[in-house]
Coordinates of C-alpha atoms and ligand atoms in Angstrom, one line a residue:
M1 CA 33.9 2.0 -6.6
A2 CA 30.1 1.9 -6.4
L3 CA 28.0 -0.9 -5.0
I4 CA 25.0 -1.8 -7.0
V5 CA 22.1 -4.1 -6.2
Q6 CA 20.4 -5.7 -9.2
K7 CA 17.2 -7.6 -8.8
F8 CA 15.8 -9.9 -11.5
G9 CA 12.1 -10.9 -11.2
G10 CA 10.6 -14.2 -12.3
T11 CA 10.1 -13.5 -16.0
S12 CA 13.7 -12.1 -16.2
V13 CA 15.1 -15.5 -15.1
A14 CA 12.4 -17.7 -16.6
D15 CA 14.9 -20.0 -18.5
T16 CA 18.6 -20.5 -18.7
K17 CA 18.9 -18.2 -21.7
R18 CA 17.5 -15.3 -19.6
I19 CA 19.6 -16.3 -16.6
S20 CA 22.6 -15.9 -18.9
A21 CA 21.4 -12.5 -20.1
A22 CA 20.9 -11.4 -16.4
A23 CA 24.4 -12.7 -15.6
R24 CA 25.9 -10.7 -18.5
R25 CA 24.2 -7.5 -17.2
A26 CA 25.8 -8.1 -13.8
I27 CA 29.2 -8.7 -15.4
R28 CA 28.8 -5.5 -17.4
E29 CA 28.3 -3.6 -14.2
A30 CA 31.3 -5.3 -12.6
H31 CA 33.5 -4.5 -15.6
N32 CA 32.5 -0.8 -15.1
G33 CA 34.4 -1.1 -11.8
N34 CA 31.4 -1.7 -9.5
Q35 CA 30.7 -4.3 -6.9
V36 CA 27.5 -6.2 -7.6
V37 CA 24.9 -7.9 -5.5
M38 CA 22.2 -9.8 -7.4
V39 CA 18.9 -10.7 -5.9
V40 CA 16.8 -13.2 -7.9
S41 CA 13.3 -14.6 -7.8
A42 CA 12.1 -18.1 -8.6
M43 CA 12.1 -18.9 -12.3
G44 CA 9.0 -17.9 -14.2
K45 CA 5.8 -19.1 -12.5
Q46 CA 7.7 -21.6 -10.2
T47 CA 6.2 -20.1 -7.0
D48 CA 2.7 -20.5 -8.3
H49 CA 3.5 -24.1 -9.3
L50 CA 4.9 -25.0 -5.9
I51 CA 1.7 -23.6 -4.3
S52 CA -0.5 -25.6 -6.6
L53 CA 1.4 -28.8 -5.7
A54 CA 0.7 -28.2 -2.0
K55 CA -3.0 -27.4 -2.7
E56 CA -3.3 -30.7 -4.5
L57 CA -2.6 -32.3 -1.1
C58 CA -4.5 -30.0 1.2
D59 CA -6.7 -26.9 1.1
R60 CA -5.0 -25.2 4.0
P61 CA -1.4 -26.4 4.1
N62 CA 0.7 -25.8 7.1
T63 CA 2.2 -22.4 6.9
R64 CA 5.7 -23.3 8.1
E65 CA 5.9 -26.0 5.4
M66 CA 4.6 -23.7 2.8
D67 CA 7.5 -21.3 3.4
M68 CA 9.9 -24.2 3.4
L69 CA 8.4 -25.2 0.0
M70 CA 8.2 -21.8 -1.6
S71 CA 11.7 -20.8 -0.6
T72 CA 13.1 -23.6 -2.8
G73 CA 12.1 -21.7 -6.0
E74 CA 14.7 -18.9 -5.3
Q75 CA 17.3 -21.5 -4.3
V76 CA 17.3 -23.0 -7.7
T77 CA 17.8 -19.7 -9.4
I78 CA 20.7 -18.5 -7.2
A79 CA 22.6 -21.7 -8.0
L80 CA 22.0 -21.5 -11.7
M81 CA 22.9 -17.8 -11.7
A82 CA 26.2 -18.6 -10.0
I83 CA 26.9 -21.4 -12.5
A84 CA 26.0 -19.0 -15.4
L85 CA 28.4 -16.3 -14.0
E86 CA 31.3 -18.7 -13.6
S87 CA 30.7 -20.1 -17.1
L88 CA 31.0 -16.5 -18.4
G89 CA 34.3 -16.2 -16.5
H90 CA 33.3 -14.3 -13.4
K91 CA 33.7 -15.3 -9.8
A92 CA 30.4 -15.6 -8.0
V93 CA 28.9 -17.1 -4.9
S94 CA 25.2 -17.8 -4.1
F95 CA 23.6 -17.4 -0.7
T96 CA 20.2 -18.4 0.7
G97 CA 18.4 -15.9 2.9
A98 CA 19.6 -17.7 6.0
Q99 CA 23.2 -17.8 4.8
I100 CA 23.2 -14.1 4.1
G101 CA 21.9 -13.4 7.6
I102 CA 18.4 -12.1 6.8
R103 CA 16.7 -12.4 10.2
T104 CA 12.9 -12.1 10.2
D105 CA 10.1 -12.4 12.7
A106 CA 8.2 -15.7 12.8
T107 CA 5.2 -14.7 10.7
Y108 CA 5.2 -17.4 8.0
S109 CA 4.3 -16.1 4.5
K110 CA 4.4 -12.5 5.7
A111 CA 7.6 -12.3 7.7
R112 CA 9.2 -8.9 8.3
I113 CA 12.9 -8.4 8.2
R114 CA 14.5 -7.6 11.5
S115 CA 18.2 -7.5 10.6
I116 CA 20.7 -8.3 7.9
S117 CA 24.3 -9.1 8.6
T118 CA 26.5 -7.8 5.8
D119 CA 29.8 -9.4 6.8
R120 CA 29.6 -12.5 4.6
M121 CA 28.5 -10.4 1.6
R122 CA 31.2 -7.8 2.1
K123 CA 33.9 -10.5 2.3
A124 CA 32.7 -12.1 -0.9
L125 CA 32.5 -8.7 -2.7
D126 CA 36.0 -7.8 -1.5
E127 CA 37.2 -11.1 -3.0
G128 CA 36.0 -9.8 -6.3
K129 CA 32.9 -12.1 -6.5
I130 CA 29.4 -11.2 -7.6
V131 CA 27.1 -12.0 -4.7
I132 CA 23.8 -13.7 -5.6
A133 CA 21.1 -13.6 -2.9
A134 CA 17.9 -15.5 -2.9
G135 CA 15.0 -13.1 -2.8
F136 CA 11.8 -13.4 -0.7
Q137 CA 13.2 -15.4 2.1
G138 CA 14.8 -15.2 5.5
V139 CA 15.1 -17.2 8.7
D140 CA 13.6 -16.6 12.2
D141 CA 15.2 -16.9 15.6
D142 CA 14.7 -20.7 15.6
F143 CA 16.2 -21.1 12.1
N144 CA 12.8 -21.8 10.5
I145 CA 12.8 -20.6 6.9
T146 CA 10.3 -17.7 6.4
T147 CA 9.1 -15.9 3.3
L148 CA 8.2 -12.2 3.0
G149 CA 5.0 -12.4 1.0
R150 CA 4.3 -12.7 -2.7
G151 CA 6.4 -10.4 -4.7
G152 CA 8.8 -10.1 -1.8
S153 CA 12.1 -10.3 -3.7
D154 CA 11.8 -6.5 -4.3
T155 CA 11.8 -6.1 -0.6
T156 CA 14.9 -8.3 -0.2
A157 CA 16.7 -6.2 -2.9
V158 CA 15.9 -2.8 -1.4
A159 CA 16.6 -4.1 2.1
L160 CA 20.1 -5.4 1.0
A161 CA 20.7 -2.1 -0.7
A162 CA 19.8 -0.3 2.5
A163 CA 21.9 -2.5 4.7
L164 CA 24.9 -2.3 2.4
K165 CA 24.4 1.4 1.8
A166 CA 24.4 0.6 -1.9
D167 CA 24.6 3.5 -4.4
R168 CA 21.6 2.2 -6.3
C169 CA 19.1 -0.5 -6.4
D170 CA 18.1 -1.6 -9.9
I171 CA 14.9 -3.6 -10.3
Y172 CA 14.9 -5.5 -13.6
T173 CA 11.5 -6.6 -14.6
D174 CA 9.3 -7.3 -17.6
V175 CA 8.1 -3.7 -18.1
D176 CA 10.4 -0.8 -18.8
G177 CA 9.4 1.2 -15.7
V178 CA 6.5 2.3 -13.5
Y179 CA 3.5 3.3 -15.6
T180 CA 0.5 5.5 -14.8
T181 CA -1.3 2.2 -14.4
D182 CA -0.8 -1.5 -15.3
P183 CA 0.1 -1.3 -19.0
R184 CA -1.2 -4.9 -19.5
I185 CA -4.7 -3.8 -18.5
V186 CA -4.6 -0.3 -19.9
P187 CA -2.3 -0.2 -23.0
E188 CA -2.5 3.6 -23.2
A189 CA -0.7 3.9 -19.8
R190 CA 2.4 6.1 -19.9
R191 CA 5.8 5.4 -18.3
L192 CA 6.7 7.8 -15.5
E193 CA 10.2 9.1 -15.5
R194 CA 10.2 9.6 -11.8
I195 CA 7.8 8.9 -8.9
S196 CA 8.0 9.8 -5.2
Y197 CA 8.3 7.2 -2.5
D198 CA 4.9 8.2 -1.0
E199 CA 3.1 7.9 -4.3
M200 CA 4.8 4.6 -5.3
L201 CA 4.1 3.1 -1.8
E202 CA 0.5 4.0 -2.0
L203 CA 0.1 2.7 -5.6
A204 CA 1.9 -0.5 -4.8
S205 CA -0.2 -1.0 -1.7
L206 CA -3.4 -0.4 -3.7
G207 CA -2.5 -3.0 -6.3
A208 CA 0.3 -1.8 -8.6
G209 CA 2.1 -5.1 -8.7
V210 CA 5.2 -3.7 -10.3
M211 CA 6.8 -3.2 -6.8
H212 CA 6.3 -5.0 -3.5
S213 CA 5.0 -2.2 -1.3
R214 CA 7.2 -3.0 1.6
S215 CA 10.3 -2.5 -0.6
I216 CA 9.2 1.2 -1.0
E217 CA 8.9 1.5 2.8
F218 CA 12.6 0.5 3.0
A219 CA 13.6 2.8 0.2
K220 CA 12.0 5.8 1.9
K221 CA 13.2 5.0 5.3
F222 CA 16.8 4.5 4.3
G223 CA 16.9 6.9 1.4
T224 CA 17.7 4.2 -1.2
I225 CA 17.2 5.3 -4.8
V226 CA 15.3 2.6 -6.8
H227 CA 15.5 2.3 -10.5
V228 CA 12.8 0.2 -12.2
R229 CA 13.8 -0.9 -15.7
S230 CA 13.4 -3.6 -18.3
S231 CA 15.6 -6.7 -18.4
F232 CA 15.0 -6.9 -22.1
S233 CA 16.1 -3.5 -23.2
D234 CA 18.3 -0.5 -22.1
N235 CA 15.4 1.9 -21.9
P236 CA 15.7 4.6 -19.2
G237 CA 13.1 3.2 -16.8
T238 CA 11.7 5.0 -13.7
I239 CA 13.4 6.5 -10.7
I240 CA 11.7 6.1 -7.4
G241 CA 13.0 8.7 -5.0
P242 CA 12.2 11.6 -2.7
D243 CA 9.1 13.8 -3.4
V244 CA 9.0 15.6 -6.8
E245 CA 7.3 18.8 -7.8
R246 CA 4.8 17.6 -10.3
V247 CA 3.3 19.7 -13.1
D248 CA -0.1 20.7 -11.7
A249 CA -1.4 17.2 -12.0
P250 CA -3.4 16.1 -8.9
V251 CA -3.0 12.4 -9.8
C252 CA 0.1 10.5 -10.8
G253 CA -1.3 7.0 -11.2
A254 CA -4.2 4.6 -10.9
A255 CA -4.2 1.1 -9.5
L256 CA -6.5 -1.8 -9.4
A257 CA -6.8 -4.4 -6.7
K258 CA -8.8 -6.9 -8.6
D259 CA -9.3 -9.5 -5.8
E260 CA -10.8 -7.8 -2.9
T261 CA -13.3 -9.1 -0.3
R262 CA -15.8 -6.9 1.5
I263 CA -16.8 -7.9 5.0
T264 CA -19.8 -6.4 6.8
V265 CA -20.3 -7.0 10.4
I266 CA -24.0 -6.4 11.2
G267 CA -25.4 -5.2 14.5
V268 CA -22.2 -4.2 16.3
P269 CA -23.1 -2.8 19.7
D270 CA -22.5 1.0 19.4
E271 CA -20.4 1.3 22.5
P272 CA -16.9 2.8 22.8
G273 CA -14.1 0.3 22.2
V274 CA -16.2 -2.4 20.4
A275 CA -15.1 -1.6 16.9
M276 CA -11.6 -1.4 18.2
R277 CA -11.8 -5.0 19.5
L278 CA -13.0 -6.1 16.1
F279 CA -9.9 -4.6 14.4
S280 CA -7.6 -5.9 17.1
K281 CA -8.4 -9.4 15.9
F282 CA -7.4 -8.5 12.3
A283 CA -4.2 -6.8 13.6
D284 CA -3.2 -9.9 15.6
A285 CA -3.8 -12.1 12.5
K286 CA -1.7 -9.6 10.5
I287 CA -4.5 -9.1 8.0
P288 CA -4.5 -5.5 6.6
T289 CA -8.0 -4.0 6.4
D290 CA -8.9 -1.0 4.3
M291 CA -12.0 1.1 3.4
I292 CA -13.4 1.1 6.9
A293 CA -17.0 2.5 7.0
Q294 CA -19.4 2.6 9.8
N295 CA -23.1 2.9 9.1
S296 CA -25.7 4.8 11.1
S297 CA -26.6 3.5 14.4
A298 CA -30.1 2.0 14.8
K299 CA -31.3 0.9 18.2
G300 CA -27.8 1.2 19.6
R301 CA -26.2 -1.0 16.9
T302 CA -24.2 -0.1 13.8
D303 CA -22.9 -2.0 10.8
V304 CA -19.2 -1.9 10.1
S305 CA -17.9 -2.7 6.6
F306 CA -14.3 -3.0 5.5
T307 CA -12.2 -4.7 2.8
V308 CA -9.4 -7.3 2.9
Q309 CA -7.4 -8.8 0.1
S310 CA -8.9 -12.0 -1.2
D311 CA -5.6 -13.8 -0.4
D312 CA -6.5 -13.2 3.2
A313 CA -10.2 -14.0 2.8
L314 CA -10.1 -17.5 4.2
R315 CA -8.4 -16.5 7.3
A316 CA -10.4 -13.3 7.6
R317 CA -13.6 -15.5 7.7
D318 CA -12.3 -17.3 10.7
V319 CA -11.2 -14.1 12.4
V320 CA -14.5 -12.3 11.8
A321 CA -16.6 -15.3 12.9
E322 CA -14.7 -15.3 16.2
A323 CA -15.0 -11.5 16.6
V324 CA -18.7 -11.5 16.0
K325 CA -19.2 -13.8 19.0
E326 CA -16.8 -11.9 21.1
I327 CA -18.2 -8.5 20.5
N328 CA -21.8 -9.7 20.5
A329 CA -22.6 -8.5 17.0
E330 CA -25.6 -10.0 15.1
R331 CA -23.9 -11.6 12.1
F332 CA -21.5 -11.0 9.2
E333 CA -21.7 -11.0 5.4
I334 CA -18.9 -11.5 3.0
D335 CA -18.8 -10.4 -0.6
E336 CA -15.9 -11.9 -2.5
N337 CA -16.9 -10.4 -5.9
V338 CA -15.5 -6.9 -5.5
A339 CA -12.5 -4.9 -6.7
K340 CA -10.9 -1.7 -5.6
V341 CA -10.0 1.1 -8.1
S342 CA -7.8 3.9 -6.7
V343 CA -6.1 7.0 -7.9
V344 CA -3.1 8.4 -6.1
G345 CA -1.2 11.7 -6.2
L346 CA 0.5 14.1 -3.9
G347 CA -1.1 16.9 -5.9
M348 CA -4.6 16.1 -4.7
T349 CA -3.9 17.6 -1.3
K350 CA -3.9 21.0 -2.9
Q351 CA -6.8 20.7 -5.4
A352 CA -10.6 20.7 -5.0
G353 CA -12.9 18.5 -7.1
V354 CA -10.5 15.6 -7.5
A355 CA -12.9 13.0 -6.0
Q356 CA -15.8 14.4 -7.9
K357 CA -13.9 13.9 -11.2
M358 CA -13.3 10.2 -10.3
F359 CA -17.0 9.6 -9.4
H360 CA -18.1 11.2 -12.6
A361 CA -15.8 9.1 -14.7
L362 CA -17.2 5.9 -13.1
S363 CA -20.8 7.2 -13.3
E364 CA -20.4 8.0 -17.0
C365 CA -19.6 4.4 -17.8
G366 CA -22.4 3.1 -15.7
V367 CA -20.3 1.6 -12.9
N368 CA -21.9 1.5 -9.5
I369 CA -19.7 2.5 -6.6
Q370 CA -20.3 0.3 -3.6
M371 CA -18.0 2.0 -1.2
I372 CA -15.8 5.0 -1.2
A373 CA -12.8 5.8 1.0
T374 CA -10.4 8.7 0.6
S375 CA -7.2 9.6 2.4
D376 CA -4.8 12.5 1.9
I377 CA -3.2 11.2 -1.3
K378 CA -5.7 8.6 -2.6
I379 CA -9.3 8.0 -3.5
S380 CA -10.6 4.4 -3.6
A381 CA -13.8 3.2 -5.0
L382 CA -15.1 -0.4 -4.4
V383 CA -16.9 -1.8 -7.5
G384 CA -18.2 -5.1 -8.7
R385 CA -15.4 -7.3 -10.0
D386 CA -16.9 -7.4 -13.5
D387 CA -16.8 -3.5 -13.6
A388 CA -13.2 -3.4 -12.4
V389 CA -11.3 -2.9 -15.7
T390 CA -13.9 -0.4 -17.1
A391 CA -13.6 1.6 -13.9
L392 CA -9.8 1.6 -14.0
R393 CA -9.7 2.8 -17.6
A394 CA -12.3 5.5 -16.9
A395 CA -10.4 6.8 -13.9
H396 CA -7.2 6.7 -15.8
R397 CA -8.7 8.7 -18.7
A398 CA -10.5 11.2 -16.5
F399 CA -7.2 12.4 -15.0
K400 CA -5.6 12.5 -18.5
L401 CA -3.0 9.9 -17.5
D402 CA -3.0 8.6 -21.0
V403 CA -1.9 12.0 -22.5
E404 CA 1.8 12.4 -23.3
L405 CA 3.5 15.3 -21.5
T406 CA 4.4 18.4 -23.5
E407 CA 8.1 19.1 -24.0
E408 CA 7.8 21.9 -21.4
E409 CA 6.2 19.6 -18.8
R410 CA 8.8 16.9 -19.5
S411 CA 11.7 19.2 -19.1
K412 CA 10.3 20.5 -15.8
S413 CA 10.4 17.0 -14.3
A414 CA 13.4 15.8 -16.2
G415 CA 15.9 17.9 -14.2
S416 CA 15.1 15.7 -11.2
V417 CA 15.7 12.4 -13.0
Q418 CA 19.4 12.6 -12.1
I419 CA 20.2 10.2 -9.3
P420 CA 21.5 12.2 -6.4
S421 CA 24.8 10.5 -5.4
D422 CA 24.6 11.5 -1.8
S423 CA 21.0 10.3 -1.3
F424 CA 21.8 7.8 1.4
E425 CA 23.3 10.5 3.6
K426 CA 20.4 12.7 2.9
G427 CA 17.9 10.1 4.0
V428 CA 16.9 9.8 7.6
S429 CA 18.8 6.6 7.5
T430 CA 21.8 7.2 9.8
H431 CA 19.7 8.5 12.6
L432 CA 17.1 5.8 12.1
I433 CA 19.5 2.8 12.0
S434 CA 20.7 3.6 15.5
H435 CA 17.1 3.7 16.8
L436 CA 15.2 0.9 15.1
T437 CA 15.1 -2.5 16.8
G438 CA 14.0 -4.1 13.6
M439 CA 14.7 -2.9 10.0
E440 CA 11.0 -3.0 9.1
D441 CA 9.7 -1.3 12.3
V442 CA 7.1 1.2 11.5
V443 CA 8.2 4.8 11.4
V444 CA 6.0 7.7 12.6
E445 CA 6.7 11.2 11.5
G446 CA 4.2 12.9 13.8
V447 CA 0.7 13.3 15.2
E448 CA -1.5 16.2 14.0
L449 CA -4.7 17.7 15.2
D450 CA -7.0 19.7 13.0
D451 CA -9.9 20.9 15.1
D452 CA -11.5 23.1 12.5
Q453 CA -13.7 20.5 10.7
V454 CA -17.4 19.9 10.1
R455 CA -18.8 16.4 9.5
V456 CA -21.7 16.0 7.2
T457 CA -23.5 12.6 7.0
L458 CA -26.2 11.9 4.4
Y459 CA -28.3 8.9 5.4
D460 CA -30.4 6.5 3.3
L461 CA -29.5 7.7 -0.2
P462 CA -30.6 5.5 -3.1
D463 CA -27.6 3.2 -4.0
R464 CA -27.3 3.5 -7.8
P465 CA -24.7 4.5 -10.4
G466 CA -24.0 8.2 -10.4
L467 CA -25.0 8.9 -6.8
A468 CA -21.6 10.1 -5.5
A469 CA -21.1 12.1 -8.7
E470 CA -24.4 13.9 -8.3
V471 CA -23.9 14.6 -4.6
F472 CA -20.4 15.9 -5.0
D473 CA -21.4 18.0 -8.0
K474 CA -23.7 19.9 -5.7
V475 CA -20.9 20.3 -3.2
A476 CA -18.6 21.5 -5.9
E477 CA -21.1 24.1 -7.1
G478 CA -20.7 25.6 -3.6
R479 CA -16.9 25.6 -4.2
I480 CA -16.5 23.7 -1.0
I481 CA -13.2 21.8 -0.5
V482 CA -13.9 18.3 0.8
D483 CA -11.5 16.3 3.0
M484 CA -12.4 12.8 4.1
I485 CA -15.1 11.0 2.2
V486 CA -16.6 7.6 3.2
Q487 CA -19.5 6.0 1.4
S488 CA -21.0 2.7 2.5
V489 CA -24.0 0.7 1.4
G490 CA -26.3 -0.1 4.2
R491 CA -29.3 -2.3 4.5
D492 CA -32.0 -2.3 1.9
S493 CA -29.6 -0.9 -0.7
L494 CA -29.5 2.5 0.9
A495 CA -26.2 4.3 0.9
N496 CA -24.7 6.6 3.5
I497 CA -22.2 9.3 2.6
T498 CA -20.0 11.0 5.2
F499 CA -17.6 13.8 4.4
T500 CA -15.8 16.6 6.2
V501 CA -15.2 20.2 5.2
P502 CA -13.3 23.1 6.8
R503 CA -15.4 24.9 9.5
E504 CA -15.5 28.1 7.4
E505 CA -17.7 26.2 5.0
L506 CA -20.3 25.5 7.6
E507 CA -22.9 27.9 6.1
S508 CA -22.5 26.8 2.5
V509 CA -22.4 23.1 3.3
T510 CA -25.6 23.5 5.3
A511 CA -27.3 25.0 2.3
V512 CA -26.0 22.3 0.0
T513 CA -27.0 19.5 2.4
K514 CA -30.6 20.9 2.5
Q515 CA -30.8 20.8 -1.2
V516 CA -29.5 17.3 -1.4
C517 CA -31.9 16.1 1.3
A518 CA -34.8 17.7 -0.6
S519 CA -33.9 16.0 -3.9
Y520 CA -33.2 12.5 -2.5
E521 CA -35.7 12.6 0.4
C522 CA -32.9 11.5 2.6
H523 CA -32.0 12.8 6.0
S524 CA -28.7 14.3 7.2
E525 CA -26.6 15.2 10.2
I526 CA -24.2 18.1 10.4
D527 CA -21.7 18.0 13.3
S528 CA -19.7 21.2 13.6
R529 CA -17.9 20.0 16.7
V530 CA -15.4 17.5 15.2
A531 CA -11.7 17.3 15.0
K532 CA -9.4 15.2 12.9
L533 CA -6.5 13.4 14.5
S534 CA -3.8 12.0 12.1
V535 CA -0.8 9.9 12.6
R536 CA 1.7 10.4 9.7
G537 CA 4.5 8.1 8.7
S538 CA 5.1 5.3 6.2
G539 CA 3.7 1.8 5.8
L540 CA 1.0 2.7 8.3
R541 CA -1.8 0.6 6.7
S542 CA 0.2 -2.5 6.0
H543 CA 1.7 -2.5 9.5
T544 CA -1.6 -3.8 10.8
G545 CA -0.9 -3.1 14.4
L546 CA -0.5 0.7 14.0
A547 CA -4.1 1.7 13.3
Y548 CA -5.3 -0.7 16.0
R549 CA -2.9 0.9 18.5
M550 CA -4.3 4.3 17.5
F551 CA -7.9 3.2 18.0
K552 CA -7.0 1.5 21.3
T553 CA -5.1 4.6 22.6
L554 CA -8.1 6.8 21.9
S555 CA -10.6 4.3 23.3
D556 CA -8.4 4.0 26.5
C557 CA -8.8 7.7 27.1
N558 CA -12.5 7.6 26.3
V559 CA -12.2 9.3 22.9
N560 CA -14.8 8.0 20.5
V561 CA -13.8 7.6 16.8
S562 CA -16.5 8.2 14.2
V563 CA -14.8 8.2 10.7
I564 CA -11.6 6.4 9.8
S565 CA -9.3 7.0 6.8
L566 CA -6.3 4.9 6.0
S567 CA -3.4 5.2 3.7
E568 CA 0.2 4.1 3.9
R569 CA 1.4 7.6 5.0
C570 CA -1.5 8.7 7.1
V571 CA -4.2 7.2 9.4
G572 CA -6.8 9.8 10.2
V573 CA -9.8 9.6 12.5
L574 CA -12.6 11.9 13.4
V575 CA -13.3 12.6 17.0
D576 CA -15.3 15.0 19.1
K577 CA -13.7 18.5 19.0
D578 CA -13.5 18.6 22.8
H579 CA -11.4 15.5 22.8
G580 CA -8.9 16.5 20.1
A581 CA -6.2 17.8 22.4
I582 CA -6.3 14.9 24.9
G583 CA -6.3 12.5 21.9
R584 CA -3.3 14.1 20.4
E585 CA -1.4 14.1 23.7
N586 CA -2.1 10.4 24.2
L587 CA -1.2 9.5 20.7
Q588 CA 2.1 11.4 20.9
R589 CA 2.9 9.4 24.0
E590 CA 1.9 6.1 22.5
F591 CA 4.1 6.6 19.4
A592 CA 7.0 8.4 21.0
N593 CA 9.3 5.5 20.5
E594 CA 8.6 5.3 16.8
T595 CA 8.6 9.0 16.0
F596 CA 11.7 10.3 14.3
Ligands
ADP1 P1 8.7 -9.4 -11.5 O1 8.5 -10.9 -11.7 O2 9.8 -8.9 -12.4 O3 8.8 -9.0 -10.1 P2 6.0 -8.5 -11.6 O4 5.1 -9.4 -12.4 O5 6.0 -8.7 -10.1 O6 7.4 -8.7 -12.2 O7 5.8 -7.0 -11.9 C1 5.7 -6.5 -13.2 C2 4.3 -6.4 -13.7 O8 3.6 -5.4 -12.9 C3 4.2 -5.9 -15.1 O9 4.3 -6.9 -16.0 C4 2.8 -5.2 -15.1 O10 1.8 -6.0 -15.7 C5 2.4 -5.1 -13.6 N1 2.1 -3.7 -13.2 C6 1.0 -3.3 -12.4 N2 1.0 -2.0 -12.2 C7 2.0 -1.5 -12.9 C8 2.4 -0.2 -13.2 N3 1.8 0.9 -12.6 N4 3.5 0.0 -13.9 C9 4.2 -1.0 -14.5 N5 3.8 -2.3 -14.3 C10 2.7 -2.5 -13.6
LIG2 N1 9.0 -15.8 -6.1 C1 8.2 -15.0 -5.2 C2 6.8 -14.8 -5.8 O1 6.5 -15.2 -6.9 C3 8.8 -13.7 -4.9 C4 9.0 -12.8 -6.0 O2 9.0 -13.1 -7.2 O3 9.3 -11.6 -5.7 O4 6.0 -14.2 -5.2
MG3 MG1 7.4 -8.6 -8.6

């Protein structure tokens, strides 16, 4: 007898008719001889409605009471679902997060799951009941109701599947799978038959709202196979599982985070440890930051830019105002009219010219790139919000994500669509469960040092559409493989671009840099004594404390960080070559308890 977790999102339980349809799906699974746990969301747009009620009363409602309020949406659905199942003749029992024993930390609206006790669910399942669990909620040590963050029912579902060692976790939603990008924005997007945990985690974290990114962290950590499919049809859907060999394509999908906010802290004292203190404030407030770029230092001061999600912008404003005083910076600026367009793919680690292709695509449709940040499996460009959809479409098209696979390509990836029945045992799960103190604790796979890098910084380039495309065209002409790229716009609309290349490219990159400087009348700096330190794992960007601990560990052993790249599976920093080994040693010690 298999155990299956089925999750139904808001649209899939929007009215009683749909609740009945979901109930019938669960019964069908039970009639096939399986035990079934259902996880349900609030009906339709109920969570939005509850939030708007609170906002009618107050701009910044108390966070404990907001969680109390929002959790009621799911409570309505579980009861109705149990009623629907019983009316269809099947035994059922509904549980809130607290009743099911989902223990979380006390971070209201973004609580992380610490533990799940499965006894009550097991007992009900053994009695032949379908168990219905409220998604998105838990309870802290003081029995306060907490919620996991918008879209968090996916995380409840995968976490329950992991805790119960379920054979499968089916996510029923209003699209029939994971697409190459949001099909509502780009209708020519294609459904993927299969996607790897790392790619899905990165896409979800960069804006692909089809899955809550933290659910994918769970899935990867505990080896849970996730099947995303439509609640309105029996189409095959998408399997999210371990890495897949993909047919030559460097990019598997594109994502848009439409509501981003850029913060620039101006005049930060250029002293070791200062930027670290700035980010510690954000880590403490559990506000994830992305696209961190540091501008050139003038008179001992630098400007530091980064992005946060607009949902966090109000709190971020308070945090940055306090930080500016504390670190003695000059002032800060906030731009709330930006969006982040990203492409993601495991294949880009092996191919040159991927970033250049993206910059070209944006340039050709006249979109100005305000910031660039790359990491091992993603490239992100910050653009004006009005340009967001144009930029997403252009990037999607540039990587031929809209082109149907050939029969041969399809059959190459189809073999792996089978769900491996022993995936749970294959996952790192058994080993992990005995080590983790909390189910959502961050997992580190290792610390790496690459001390064969050269850093190139181009200062004071004219900030206009096509700049990055032109610069990286010249680099590509020299057949130079580029690693980290960071572009930020500085004062007076002048842009800085920093990138790294392998040391063997020193000669050719020096020649290219000369050319670029001559044509733009800009100046440059080439540092051939740099090393890249990377921490690998999963969920590294959204576990806000991790990058901060990395910066702090390095600052404590007097290692200065110049360039930062962030993704969910890798945080990379550039340091002085002479400090690479000591940095690695200290990082290994710092993360010893989380490394598996
Ligand atoms: P649910 O309420 O079922 O959790 P969501 O609205 O959270 O549903 O997620 C489904 C939506 O995610 C889709 O309707 C689609 O517009 C959006 N989406 C964003 N990116 C993607 C993608 N890459 N593939 C499929 N859907 C996506
Ligand atoms: N109801 C919650 C929300 O709308 C959780 C979820 O649907 O996943 O965010
Ligand atoms: Mg959702």
